[in-house]
Structure formats: C-alpha cells, structure tokens
Tab-separated table of C-alpha atoms and ligand atoms in Angstrom:
chain	number	residue	atom	x	y	z
L	258	MET	CA	72.933	104.155	48.258
L	259	THR	CA	72.858	105.103	44.606
L	260	ALA	CA	76.255	104.707	43.031
L	261	ASP	CA	77.156	107.868	41.202
L	262	TRP	CA	80.197	109.340	39.655
L	263	THR	CA	83.038	110.454	41.865
L	264	GLU	CA	86.513	111.632	41.029
L	265	ALA	CA	89.023	108.976	40.027
L	266	PRO	CA	90.981	107.764	43.095
L	267	GLY	CA	94.236	109.537	43.539
L	268	THR	CA	93.316	112.531	41.341
L	269	PRO	CA	95.766	115.215	42.495
L	270	ALA	CA	94.337	118.478	43.814
L	271	PRO	CA	95.217	121.251	41.333
L	272	ALA	CA	97.562	123.973	42.540
L	273	LEU	CA	95.811	127.219	43.377
L	274	PRO	CA	97.453	130.575	42.769
L	275	THR	CA	95.044	132.373	45.130
L	276	GLU	CA	92.808	131.254	47.926
L	277	PRO	CA	89.311	131.097	46.459
L	278	ASP	CA	86.565	132.351	48.761
L	279	PHE	CA	83.867	129.733	48.706
L	280	GLY	CA	81.576	131.810	50.954
L	281	THR	CA	81.437	134.598	48.370
L	282	ALA	CA	80.964	132.109	45.535
L	283	VAL	CA	78.111	130.285	47.247
L	284	GLY	CA	76.483	133.621	48.149
L	285	GLU	CA	76.504	134.546	44.467
L	286	ALA	CA	75.247	131.070	43.495
L	287	VAL	CA	72.207	131.197	45.806
L	288	ARG	CA	71.254	134.546	44.261
L	289	VAL	CA	71.258	132.984	40.786
L	290	ALA	CA	69.485	129.797	41.927
L	291	ALA	CA	66.771	131.719	43.802
L	292	ARG	CA	65.040	132.364	40.471
L	293	SER	CA	64.500	128.605	39.938
L	294	PRO	CA	61.005	127.450	39.042
L	295	SER	CA	59.050	125.353	41.528
L	296	SER	CA	55.610	123.870	41.631
L	297	HIS	CA	53.216	126.537	43.055
L	298	ASN	CA	56.362	128.604	43.633
L	299	CYS	CA	56.712	126.758	46.954
L	300	GLN	CA	60.558	126.721	46.821
L	301	PRO	CA	60.917	123.466	48.760
L	302	TRP	CA	64.715	123.423	48.771
L	303	GLY	CA	67.482	123.867	51.298
L	304	VAL	CA	71.235	123.755	50.917
L	305	ALA	CA	73.769	123.166	53.656
L	306	TRP	CA	77.415	124.149	53.473
L	307	ALA	CA	79.236	121.575	55.592
L	308	ARG	CA	81.927	123.627	57.339
L	309	GLY	CA	82.146	122.148	60.828
L	310	GLY	CA	84.502	119.183	61.264
L	311	GLU	CA	81.738	116.669	61.929
L	312	ALA	CA	79.488	117.736	59.103
L	313	ARG	CA	82.406	117.961	56.713
L	314	ALA	CA	83.612	114.498	57.618
L	315	ALA	CA	80.138	113.028	57.214
L	316	ALA	CA	79.593	114.754	53.870
L	317	ALA	CA	83.019	113.594	52.668
L	318	ARG	CA	82.177	110.011	53.659
L	319	ALA	CA	78.824	110.240	51.903
L	320	VAL	CA	80.368	111.501	48.665
L	321	ALA	CA	83.053	108.820	48.862
L	322	GLY	CA	80.362	106.182	49.193
L	323	ALA	CA	81.149	105.109	52.749
L	324	ALA	CA	78.375	103.914	55.040
L	325	PRO	CA	76.685	106.651	57.076
L	326	ALA	CA	78.611	107.388	60.238
L	327	THR	CA	77.142	106.173	63.475
L	328	ALA	CA	79.080	108.865	65.281
L	329	TYR	CA	80.818	111.841	63.819
L	330	ALA	CA	83.209	113.061	66.435
L	331	GLY	CA	86.385	114.675	65.168
L	332	GLY	CA	88.271	114.661	61.892
L	333	ASN	CA	87.876	116.726	58.763
L	334	GLY	CA	87.286	113.715	56.614
L	335	ALA	CA	89.070	115.400	53.749
L	336	ALA	CA	92.477	116.816	53.053
L	337	GLY	CA	92.920	120.316	54.439
L	338	GLY	CA	90.698	122.051	56.980
L	339	PRO	CA	87.565	123.764	55.745
L	340	GLY	CA	89.263	127.129	55.403
L	341	ALA	CA	92.590	125.848	54.111
L	342	PRO	CA	93.694	127.097	50.706
L	343	GLY	CA	92.689	124.566	48.111
L	344	ALA	CA	90.350	122.707	50.457
L	345	ASP	CA	87.457	120.938	48.826
L	346	GLN	CA	84.052	122.178	49.916
L	347	TYR	CA	80.892	120.171	50.570
L	348	LEU	CA	77.287	121.082	49.933
L	349	VAL	CA	74.227	119.010	50.782
L	350	LEU	CA	71.030	119.684	48.823
L	351	ALA	CA	67.835	118.965	50.741
L	352	LEU	CA	64.074	118.927	50.475
L	353	ASP	CA	62.539	121.101	53.196
L	354	ARG	CA	59.584	118.976	54.288
L	355	GLU	CA	57.836	121.996	55.800
L	356	ARG	CA	57.724	123.722	52.418
L	357	ARG	CA	56.665	120.771	50.308
L	358	LEU	CA	53.348	120.195	48.544
L	359	ARG	CA	51.725	117.071	49.879
L	360	ALA	CA	48.050	116.875	48.830
L	361	LEU	CA	48.777	114.173	46.216
L	362	PRO	CA	51.497	111.481	46.136
L	363	ALA	CA	52.635	112.665	42.678
L	364	LEU	CA	53.503	116.055	44.134
L	365	HIS	CA	56.478	114.441	45.864
L	366	VAL	CA	57.972	113.935	42.393
L	367	GLU	CA	57.394	117.614	41.606
L	368	MET	CA	59.231	118.454	44.833
L	369	LEU	CA	62.267	116.395	43.785
L	370	VAL	CA	62.136	117.987	40.344
L	371	SER	CA	61.937	121.491	41.857
L	372	CYS	CA	64.859	120.795	44.209
L	373	GLY	CA	66.859	119.285	41.333
L	374	ALA	CA	66.294	122.411	39.247
L	375	TYR	CA	67.471	124.595	42.128
L	376	GLY	CA	70.518	122.393	42.778
L	377	GLN	CA	71.452	122.518	39.112
L	378	LEU	CA	71.333	126.300	38.944
L	379	LEU	CA	73.368	126.456	42.135
L	380	LEU	CA	76.055	124.126	40.766
L	381	ARG	CA	76.129	125.878	37.410
L	382	ALA	CA	76.602	129.243	39.143
L	383	LEU	CA	79.430	127.734	41.198
L	384	GLY	CA	80.928	126.189	38.059
L	385	ALA	CA	80.857	129.645	36.472
L	386	GLN	CA	83.058	130.794	39.383
L	387	GLY	CA	85.545	127.965	38.975
L	388	TRP	CA	84.060	125.620	41.603
L	389	THR	CA	83.434	122.378	39.764
L	390	VAL	CA	81.877	119.152	41.013
L	391	ALA	CA	84.604	116.672	41.973
L	392	GLY	CA	82.269	114.142	43.539
L	393	LEU	CA	78.559	113.645	43.848
L	394	ARG	CA	76.301	111.121	45.467
L	395	PHE	CA	72.559	110.886	45.785
L	396	ALA	CA	70.542	109.689	48.746
L	397	PRO	CA	69.083	106.204	48.371
L	398	GLY	CA	65.411	105.601	47.817
L	399	GLY	CA	62.661	105.436	45.260
L	400	LEU	CA	61.047	108.299	43.361
L	401	ALA	CA	57.855	108.247	45.372
L	402	GLU	CA	59.261	107.396	48.801
L	403	PRO	CA	60.122	109.774	51.611
L	404	SER	CA	63.879	110.232	51.782
L	405	ALA	CA	66.011	108.114	54.104
L	406	ALA	CA	66.446	109.892	57.430
L	407	ALA	CA	69.824	108.322	58.158
L	408	TRP	CA	71.638	109.636	55.109
L	409	PRO	CA	74.317	111.003	54.908
L	410	TRP	CA	74.586	110.978	58.700
L	411	ALA	CA	72.990	108.860	61.345
L	412	ALA	CA	69.988	110.646	62.840
L	413	PRO	CA	69.786	113.249	64.268
L	414	GLY	CA	72.811	114.491	62.285
L	415	PRO	CA	74.988	117.515	62.968
L	416	ALA	CA	73.634	119.943	65.553
L	417	ASP	CA	72.891	122.662	62.987
L	418	TRP	CA	71.158	120.405	60.451
L	419	PRO	CA	67.557	121.659	60.133
L	420	ARG	CA	65.285	118.904	61.415
L	421	THR	CA	62.727	119.421	58.644
L	422	TRP	CA	65.267	118.858	55.865
L	423	ALA	CA	65.562	115.551	54.013
L	424	PRO	CA	68.977	115.252	52.314
L	425	LEU	CA	68.883	114.544	48.567
L	426	CYS	CA	72.517	114.605	47.510
L	427	ALA	CA	75.961	115.636	48.662
L	428	ALA	CA	78.541	117.265	46.409
L	429	ARG	CA	82.253	117.822	46.736
L	430	LEU	CA	83.400	121.011	45.007
L	431	ARG	CA	86.920	121.850	44.017
L	432	HIS	CA	88.276	125.133	42.775
L	433	GLU	CA	90.064	125.017	39.459
L	434	ALA	CA	91.996	128.187	38.767
L	435	GLY	CA	90.746	129.601	35.464
L	436	GLY	CA	88.319	126.701	35.316
L	437	ALA	CA	85.029	128.599	34.946
L	438	VAL	CA	82.813	126.431	32.763
L	439	GLU	CA	80.393	129.138	31.659
L	440	ASP	CA	79.986	132.875	31.875
L	441	LEU	CA	78.439	133.897	35.208
L	442	ARG	CA	76.914	137.126	33.898
L	443	ALA	CA	75.184	135.342	31.036
L	444	LEU	CA	73.913	132.625	33.391
L	445	ARG	CA	72.648	135.219	35.875
L	446	ALA	CA	70.865	137.123	33.094
L	447	THR	CA	69.216	133.984	31.673
L	448	ALA	CA	68.128	132.761	35.128
L	449	ALA	CA	66.582	136.179	35.802
L	450	ALA	CA	64.840	136.275	32.404
L	451	ARG	CA	63.318	132.783	32.760
L	452	ARG	CA	59.712	132.805	33.833
L	453	THR	CA	56.492	130.894	33.418
L	454	HIS	CA	54.554	132.321	30.478
L	455	ARG	CA	50.842	131.645	30.944
L	456	ALA	CA	49.722	133.917	28.096
L	457	PRO	CA	49.158	132.593	24.552
L	458	CYS	CA	52.215	132.002	22.374
L	459	ARG	CA	52.613	133.310	18.868
L	460	PRO	CA	51.505	130.775	16.244
L	461	ARG	CA	55.039	130.760	14.763
L	462	PRO	CA	56.607	127.240	14.831
L	463	VAL	CA	59.774	126.558	16.800
L	464	ALA	CA	62.651	125.786	14.421
L	465	PRO	CA	63.525	122.049	14.334
L	466	ASP	CA	67.227	122.722	14.962
L	467	VAL	CA	66.321	124.663	18.123
L	468	LEU	CA	64.179	121.735	19.310
L	469	ASP	CA	67.074	119.346	18.581
L	470	ARG	CA	69.465	121.499	20.592
L	471	LEU	CA	67.057	121.628	23.534
L	472	ALA	CA	66.611	117.850	23.425
L	473	ALA	CA	70.373	117.123	23.504
L	474	PRO	CA	71.716	115.873	26.877
L	475	THR	CA	73.422	118.568	28.927
L	476	ASP	CA	75.669	116.450	31.155
L	477	THR	CA	76.831	118.999	33.739
L	478	GLY	CA	76.348	119.254	37.509
L	479	LEU	CA	73.390	117.207	38.739
L	480	ALA	CA	72.285	116.475	35.166
L	481	ARG	CA	75.401	114.417	34.511
L	482	ASP	CA	74.406	110.917	33.373
L	483	ALA	CA	70.718	111.804	33.768
L	484	ASP	CA	68.466	109.381	31.909
L	485	VAL	CA	65.877	111.922	30.840
L	486	GLY	CA	63.937	111.720	27.608
L	487	VAL	CA	62.845	114.931	25.894
L	488	LEU	CA	59.872	114.587	23.566
L	489	HIS	CA	58.495	117.437	21.453
L	490	LEU	CA	54.958	117.192	20.130
L	491	THR	CA	54.661	119.552	17.175
L	492	SER	CA	52.351	117.914	14.649
L	493	ASP	CA	48.851	119.274	14.287
L	494	ASP	CA	47.384	115.889	15.203
L	495	ASP	CA	49.440	115.529	18.372
L	496	ARG	CA	48.720	119.068	19.548
L	497	ALA	CA	45.022	118.658	18.918
L	498	ALA	CA	45.039	115.324	20.724
L	499	LEU	CA	46.895	116.759	23.700
L	500	ALA	CA	44.496	119.710	23.926
L	501	ALA	CA	41.597	117.242	23.835
L	502	PHE	CA	43.257	115.197	26.603
L	503	VAL	CA	43.637	118.317	28.764
L	504	ALA	CA	40.035	119.392	28.069
L	505	ARG	CA	38.782	115.957	29.033
L	506	HIS	CA	40.938	115.234	32.082
L	507	ALA	CA	42.480	118.348	33.672
L	508	GLY	CA	39.243	118.975	35.562
L	509	ARG	CA	40.142	116.036	37.815
L	510	ASP	CA	42.794	118.147	39.454
L	511	PHE	CA	40.531	121.166	39.946
L	512	SER	CA	37.799	119.006	41.505
L	513	HIS	CA	40.151	117.200	43.921
L	514	GLY	CA	39.314	118.869	47.252
L	515	PRO	CA	42.643	118.545	49.116
L	516	ALA	CA	44.724	119.295	45.995
L	517	TRP	CA	42.689	122.404	45.221
L	518	ARG	CA	42.773	123.641	48.826
L	519	GLU	CA	46.545	123.275	48.794
L	520	THR	CA	46.841	125.121	45.455
L	521	HIS	CA	44.547	127.837	46.754
L	522	SER	CA	46.693	128.264	49.873
L	523	TYR	CA	49.492	129.479	47.560
L	524	LEU	CA	47.319	132.226	46.063
L	525	ARG	CA	48.378	135.644	47.359
L	526	PHE	CA	45.730	138.311	47.101
L	527	SER	CA	48.062	141.286	46.879
L	528	ALA	CA	51.512	141.871	45.498
L	529	ALA	CA	52.506	143.140	48.971
L	530	ASP	CA	51.467	139.838	50.576
L	531	ALA	CA	53.317	137.847	47.881
L	532	ALA	CA	56.412	140.009	48.392
L	533	ALA	CA	56.268	139.670	52.180
L	534	ARG	CA	55.907	135.890	52.077
L	535	GLY	CA	58.238	135.540	49.097
L	536	ASP	CA	56.412	132.563	47.599
L	537	GLY	CA	53.163	131.476	45.941
L	538	PHE	CA	51.461	133.388	43.115
L	539	THR	CA	49.158	136.359	42.709
L	540	LEU	CA	46.109	136.389	40.425
L	541	ALA	CA	48.078	138.663	38.100
L	542	ASP	CA	50.873	136.033	37.931
L	543	LEU	CA	48.278	133.522	36.751
L	544	PHE	CA	45.951	135.616	34.576
L	545	GLY	CA	47.810	138.853	33.798
L	546	PRO	CA	46.589	142.272	34.949
L	547	LEU	CA	42.935	142.248	36.075
L	548	SER	CA	40.449	145.059	36.757
L	549	ARG	CA	39.127	145.232	40.337
L	550	PRO	CA	35.769	143.577	39.469
L	551	HIS	CA	37.494	140.827	37.490
L	552	GLU	CA	39.895	140.225	40.325
L	553	TRP	CA	37.010	139.798	42.764
L	554	ALA	CA	35.176	137.528	40.351
L	555	ARG	CA	38.285	135.292	40.115
L	556	ARG	CA	38.746	135.297	43.862
L	557	ILE	CA	35.230	134.017	44.343
L	558	ALA	CA	35.403	131.574	41.444
L	559	LEU	CA	38.639	129.986	42.680
L	560	ALA	CA	37.704	129.704	46.363
L	561	PRO	CA	37.661	126.073	47.538
L	562	THR	CA	34.025	126.482	48.672
L	563	THR	CA	32.942	127.647	45.206
L	564	MET	CA	34.910	124.831	43.634
L	565	ARG	CA	33.255	122.307	45.948
L	566	LEU	CA	29.759	123.592	45.188
L	567	LEU	CA	30.240	124.069	41.452
L	568	ARG	CA	31.981	120.723	41.043
L	569	HIS	CA	28.581	119.159	40.542
L	570	VAL	CA	27.645	121.485	37.693
L	571	GLY	CA	30.788	120.929	35.635
L	572	TYR	CA	32.871	123.941	36.717
L	573	PRO	CA	36.203	122.021	36.847
L	574	GLY	CA	35.496	120.812	33.289
L	575	LEU	CA	34.964	124.408	32.178
L	576	LEU	CA	38.353	125.385	33.647
L	577	ALA	CA	39.946	122.393	31.907
L	578	ARG	CA	38.471	123.467	28.553
L	579	GLN	CA	39.786	127.007	29.090
L	580	LEU	CA	43.254	125.564	29.669
L	581	ALA	CA	42.918	123.367	26.573
L	582	ARG	CA	42.047	126.422	24.458
L	583	ILE	CA	45.452	127.913	25.191
L	584	VAL	CA	47.211	124.553	24.656
L	585	ARG	CA	45.723	123.934	21.191
L	586	PRO	CA	47.420	126.771	19.207
L	587	THR	CA	50.772	126.458	21.021
L	588	PRO	CA	53.378	125.411	18.415
L	589	ALA	CA	55.144	122.792	20.550
L	590	LEU	CA	54.575	120.732	23.656
L	591	THR	CA	57.453	119.355	25.682
L	592	VAL	CA	57.465	116.191	27.747
L	593	LEU	CA	60.375	115.250	29.999
L	594	SER	CA	60.431	111.661	31.208
L	595	LEU	CA	62.657	109.389	33.275
L	596	THR	CA	63.982	106.680	30.988
L	597	GLY	CA	66.597	104.966	33.207
L	598	THR	CA	66.123	102.862	36.323
L	599	ARG	CA	62.828	100.942	36.622
L	600	PRO	CA	61.244	101.837	38.942
L	601	PRO	CA	62.835	105.296	38.981
L	602	THR	CA	64.790	106.407	42.035
L	603	LEU	CA	64.982	109.567	44.096
L	604	ALA	CA	68.217	110.313	42.228
L	605	ASP	CA	66.378	110.076	38.889
L	606	GLY	CA	63.816	112.616	40.105
L	607	VAL	CA	66.474	115.107	41.239
L	608	LYS	CA	68.444	114.640	37.995
L	609	GLY	CA	65.192	115.120	36.083
L	610	GLY	CA	64.813	118.501	37.774
L	611	ALA	CA	68.402	119.378	36.864
L	612	ARG	CA	67.685	118.505	33.238
L	613	LEU	CA	64.541	120.629	33.405
L	614	ALA	CA	66.592	123.617	34.625
L	615	ASP	CA	69.005	123.217	31.709
L	616	TYR	CA	66.121	122.811	29.269
L	617	TRP	CA	64.224	125.859	30.543
L	618	LEU	CA	67.334	128.053	30.584
L	619	GLY	CA	68.245	126.853	27.085
L	620	ALA	CA	64.747	127.718	25.882
L	621	THR	CA	64.936	131.142	27.549
L	622	ALA	CA	68.282	131.853	25.907
L	623	ALA	CA	66.697	130.900	22.556
L	624	GLY	CA	63.894	133.458	23.116
L	625	LEU	CA	61.298	130.786	23.921
L	626	VAL	CA	58.879	130.484	26.827
L	627	LEU	CA	57.371	127.587	28.782
L	628	HIS	CA	54.089	127.071	30.568
L	629	PRO	CA	53.867	123.756	32.442
L	630	ILE	CA	50.564	121.870	32.459
L	631	SER	CA	50.966	119.470	35.366
L	632	ALA	CA	47.266	118.853	36.027
L	633	VAL	CA	47.237	115.764	33.778
L	634	LEU	CA	50.369	114.245	35.360
L	635	GLN	CA	49.211	114.308	38.953
L	636	HIS	CA	46.988	111.239	38.934
L	637	ASP	CA	48.648	107.926	38.051
L	638	ASP	CA	45.886	106.608	35.771
L	639	LEU	CA	45.843	109.854	33.746
L	640	ARG	CA	49.625	109.898	33.530
L	641	HIS	CA	49.691	106.287	32.311
L	642	SER	CA	47.147	106.985	29.582
L	643	LEU	CA	49.046	110.127	28.559
L	644	GLU	CA	52.273	108.085	28.344
L	645	ASP	CA	50.516	105.428	26.239
L	646	ARG	CA	48.657	107.833	23.968
L	647	PHE	CA	51.729	109.912	23.096
L	648	ARG	CA	54.315	107.061	23.232
L	649	ILE	CA	56.286	108.804	25.968
L	650	PRO	CA	59.307	106.692	26.965
L	651	GLY	CA	59.546	105.907	30.716
L	652	ARG	CA	57.819	107.943	33.386
L	653	ALA	CA	56.597	111.422	32.438
L	654	ILE	CA	57.644	114.047	35.005
L	655	PHE	CA	56.995	117.336	33.206
L	656	LEU	CA	54.622	118.545	30.505
L	657	SER	CA	54.694	122.073	29.145
L	658	ARG	CA	53.664	124.393	26.359
L	659	LEU	CA	56.671	125.776	24.456
L	660	GLY	CA	56.707	128.662	22.024
L	661	HIS	CA	57.529	132.253	21.232
L	662	PRO	CA	56.089	134.762	23.704
L	663	GLY	CA	52.959	136.563	22.668
L	664	THR	CA	54.489	140.023	22.880
L	665	GLU	CA	57.712	141.611	21.766
L	666	ALA	CA	58.808	142.077	25.386
L	667	ALA	CA	59.963	138.454	25.728
L	668	GLY	CA	57.678	136.663	28.093
L	669	VAL	CA	56.255	139.671	29.848
L	670	SER	CA	52.771	140.312	28.397
L	671	GLY	CA	51.790	142.370	31.452
L	672	PHE	CA	52.288	139.393	33.774
L	673	PRO	CA	54.318	140.465	36.823
L	674	ARG	CA	57.432	138.667	37.997
L	675	SER	CA	56.902	135.984	40.629
L	676	HIS	CA	58.232	136.540	44.151
L	677	ARG	CA	60.969	134.747	46.025
L	678	ARG	CA	62.235	134.403	49.569
L	679	PRO	CA	65.535	136.212	50.247
L	680	ALA	CA	68.192	134.330	48.278
L	681	HIS	CA	70.173	133.348	51.380
L	682	ALA	CA	67.090	131.951	53.213
L	683	PRO	CA	67.574	128.333	52.023
L	684	LEU	CA	71.320	128.349	52.850
L	685	ARG	CA	72.608	127.020	56.184
L	686	THR	CA	76.122	126.514	57.435
L	687	ILE	CA	76.446	123.304	59.414
X	893	LIG	C1	57.598	120.742	38.454
X	893	LIG	C2	56.849	122.014	38.117
X	893	LIG	C3	55.506	121.963	37.789
X	893	LIG	C4	54.807	123.122	37.467
X	893	LIG	N1	53.484	123.039	37.091
X	893	LIG	C5	52.811	124.160	36.739
X	893	LIG	C6	51.466	124.098	36.275
X	893	LIG	O1	50.858	123.031	36.204
X	893	LIG	N2	50.850	125.252	35.894
X	893	LIG	C7	51.483	126.456	35.958
X	893	LIG	O2	50.876	127.465	35.589
X	893	LIG	N3	52.787	126.548	36.383
X	893	LIG	C8	53.448	125.440	36.771
X	893	LIG	N4	54.759	125.520	37.175
X	893	LIG	C9	55.428	126.830	37.190
X	893	LIG	C10	55.486	127.397	38.606
X	893	LIG	O3	54.190	127.768	39.044
X	893	LIG	C11	56.451	128.589	38.582
X	893	LIG	O4	57.746	128.104	38.352
X	893	LIG	C12	56.452	129.385	39.870
X	893	LIG	O5	55.186	129.944	40.122
X	893	LIG	C13	57.481	130.518	39.815
X	893	LIG	O6	57.216	131.368	38.720
X	893	LIG	P1	58.268	131.597	37.556
X	893	LIG	O7	58.498	130.280	36.874
X	893	LIG	O8	57.611	132.607	36.639
X	893	LIG	O9	59.541	132.110	38.153
X	893	LIG	C14	55.475	124.369	37.501
X	893	LIG	C15	56.832	124.414	37.841
X	893	LIG	C16	57.515	123.259	38.150
X	893	LIG	C17	58.976	123.333	38.504
C-alpha cells in the first residue's frame, strides 16, 4: 500500500455549530466534477460514498493504513455513526473498467489521469463547502498495472460495490465550520468554462509570469505532495521541433487498427446521439461546425475501413501533418510528467491527473485554452524519444497546446460543448 498523508494521530474533531449535510455537498460536488476532461470523453470514473457500517469500517481502515479486512461484519470503524453530527465521511474514487479505453497499454495511464482529474475537482468542490480531506490513501500498484482487486476490502467487497470498479484511493472528509478553502461559485464557473480548444490559438505569447504561476505546485486534495513536473516549451526552436515531431510520428496512432477503431467508437454522428449517450465527441466537437457535404466527407475519411485502406498511401501521415500545422504557431506547449517514484505508481498517475485538473482550471481562469496532443505519448518508443529530445524530467503523461483562444468568445470558436452523463451517474452509496 502506498503510504500517504493522514491526519496526525489524536487530532481532535472540531466542534460543529450545525450538522453539515454531506449528501447535499457531495451532490453539488459531482455536478462540478462532471465537467472534468477525459480521454475521448469516456468518463471512466466512479465514486462511492461509504455509508453502510461495513463499507465505512473498511474505508476507515484503508485510510488509516490497516491491512484490508478479510471480513467486514459490524462496526463503524470511525467515531460517530455515518449520520451523526460531526461524523467523518468516506469516499472511494474508482476506475470503472467498463468505461475505460483499452486498445493500447498507455491508455491505462490516461485513465488514471482522467480519474485523478475528476477526483480532484470533486474534492475541491467539497473543500469549497467546508469538507476538507483529513486522510487519504491510494491503492497499491504500478502505473501500468491493473489495480489490486483486494483493496480496500477483500474481494468481493461490500454488497453494493459495483463489480466493474477498481478502487484508486479512499479519502476521509471532515467538516470544518467556516473552513471553505475556495469559493464554490467561482470554482463551478471555471469548471464549466474549461473545455478542449481544438481551433488555432492567437499568435500572442503567454506572459512568463502566467506560465510560472501555472507551473507552481498546487498541493490541495489529491494533488497534495504530487511529484509532477510542468514544462513549458515556448521558444521558436522548441515549438518548431515539436511540430516536426508530431508531423513525423503522430500518424502511428492513426494507423494503429485497434486504437483507431476504439477512437472511432467514441465518435457520435449527431448531437442528439451524443446527448443521449452523454459521452464521446461529435465531428463538430473535433472540427467545429461543418456543412453537410463536409460532414459526410469526414465521416467517410475517418471510418476505420478507410483508414485501413488508405494507410498504405500515407493517409495517417497526412492527418499527422495537419495536426502539426496547428501545433506550430501555438505560443506554448505544456508537458506534465511524473518526476517522483521510479517506476511510477498508480498513485503517481492519479495525482498527475489531479495536478492536470488544477493546471487546466488555472489556465482557464487566466483566459487560456488547452488542446492535448496525446498521439505521440501513446507508444513507448515515441514517448521515450520525446522525453529525450525535449529534456522532459521523468515520465511524460500529458502534452498539450496552450494559448489564447482564437476568438473573443473565450474558447468557443463555434465548437459546441462536449456532452456528459448525468452528474449523479458515477456516484454510488455503498
Ligand atoms: C488524458 C487526456 C488526454 C487527452 N488527449 C486528447 C487528444 O489527444 N486530442 C484531443 O483532441 N483531446 C484530448 N483530450 C481532451 C478530451 O478529448 C476532452 O477532455 C473530452 O472530449 C471532453 O471535452 P472537453 O474537454 O471540451 O470538456 C484529452 C483529455 C485527457 C484528460
């Protein structure tokens, strides 16, 4: 088990003037967190509120660092029943294996990063309502391994635990009267304004002091003690070299049959379909508004069969060069990398996602936009040469364009807003 920070032993529970309603707070938090970014907009996360005696006891033991229970009959495992005034509350963040991308091993890292980003927004929204993290522990395991089934409870776990969920971390939350750490309305507004901006950026440079602020550690919620490096490539040489790297190598991802079929399965061919499913992306999300004929042309061009046939005549390379053309004039490129444990752990991946959430929200609040370019991170040999070429410390987990949006309407440019499942869908009470 990864040792993480927990409250100091014997820390007294603060007195509470009123009974805080955790159910209302968590309901608000899932609405804020629902707008989190995720690879292919697959939303691979789940979150369990441990309310039943067994689940609560097991979660309490996990946060305290005790061995997983072999049986979990009876006991609250923590002072005060779940509904008692001043009772601590327990949440378990999970990866929903049914919703994960799986065509390439590296996509597992993107799943941890996506879940970490969601968990961070959730904890920040709870913090904004006075519920702060009093203890936190991550599941054991390496960055690229499937999560341990027997954590934080011996399989099969509490009766209501969804069988497709792999636990990532357990958190103890405590209400501090008047202890809101940030303004909920501002957080909600920034989370709603954040979006992936696939249109060109303005050529205007990003101010160095803004880049410095974005690169500073954030140290709250899941990002606490995260060993995440933030590198900004802004020089003309570096940006040209990165664009050349993308032009040369991003085609690998487009020509990889299983990876492309999986990507294609997230394409929704109408806004109504995207809204009904609540995930994936439409052509307009990717390319902006398209005329009917252009839409059909894209549909045909992106179909896995077309990709398979045209692979031999350099079509993936053409797509890579198109992507590079938008990378080249972007004023800054951001790389996030894991700089701590070697080899990195599952915990590092989740914390990396938390750091990404803070970074992306910070950029949004500063009027900036991001457009990730993951195609060159998804194959180990490409990632290694990227890390070498640009002297990236540790293991790169996220690469993105960063700049000012191309239109006055921050980040909109005629691109619609991506869809989500209902906010409460990933939340279970166990
Ligand atoms: C780890 C990660 C990797 C991503 N990689 C890409 C990418 O390579 N290309 C891209 O256009 N968007 C990428 N995205 C953005 C997602 O597609 C986007 O978050 C999702 O579709 C939801 O849209 P939104 O960010 O506008 O809310 C990535 C997001 C995450 C979290």
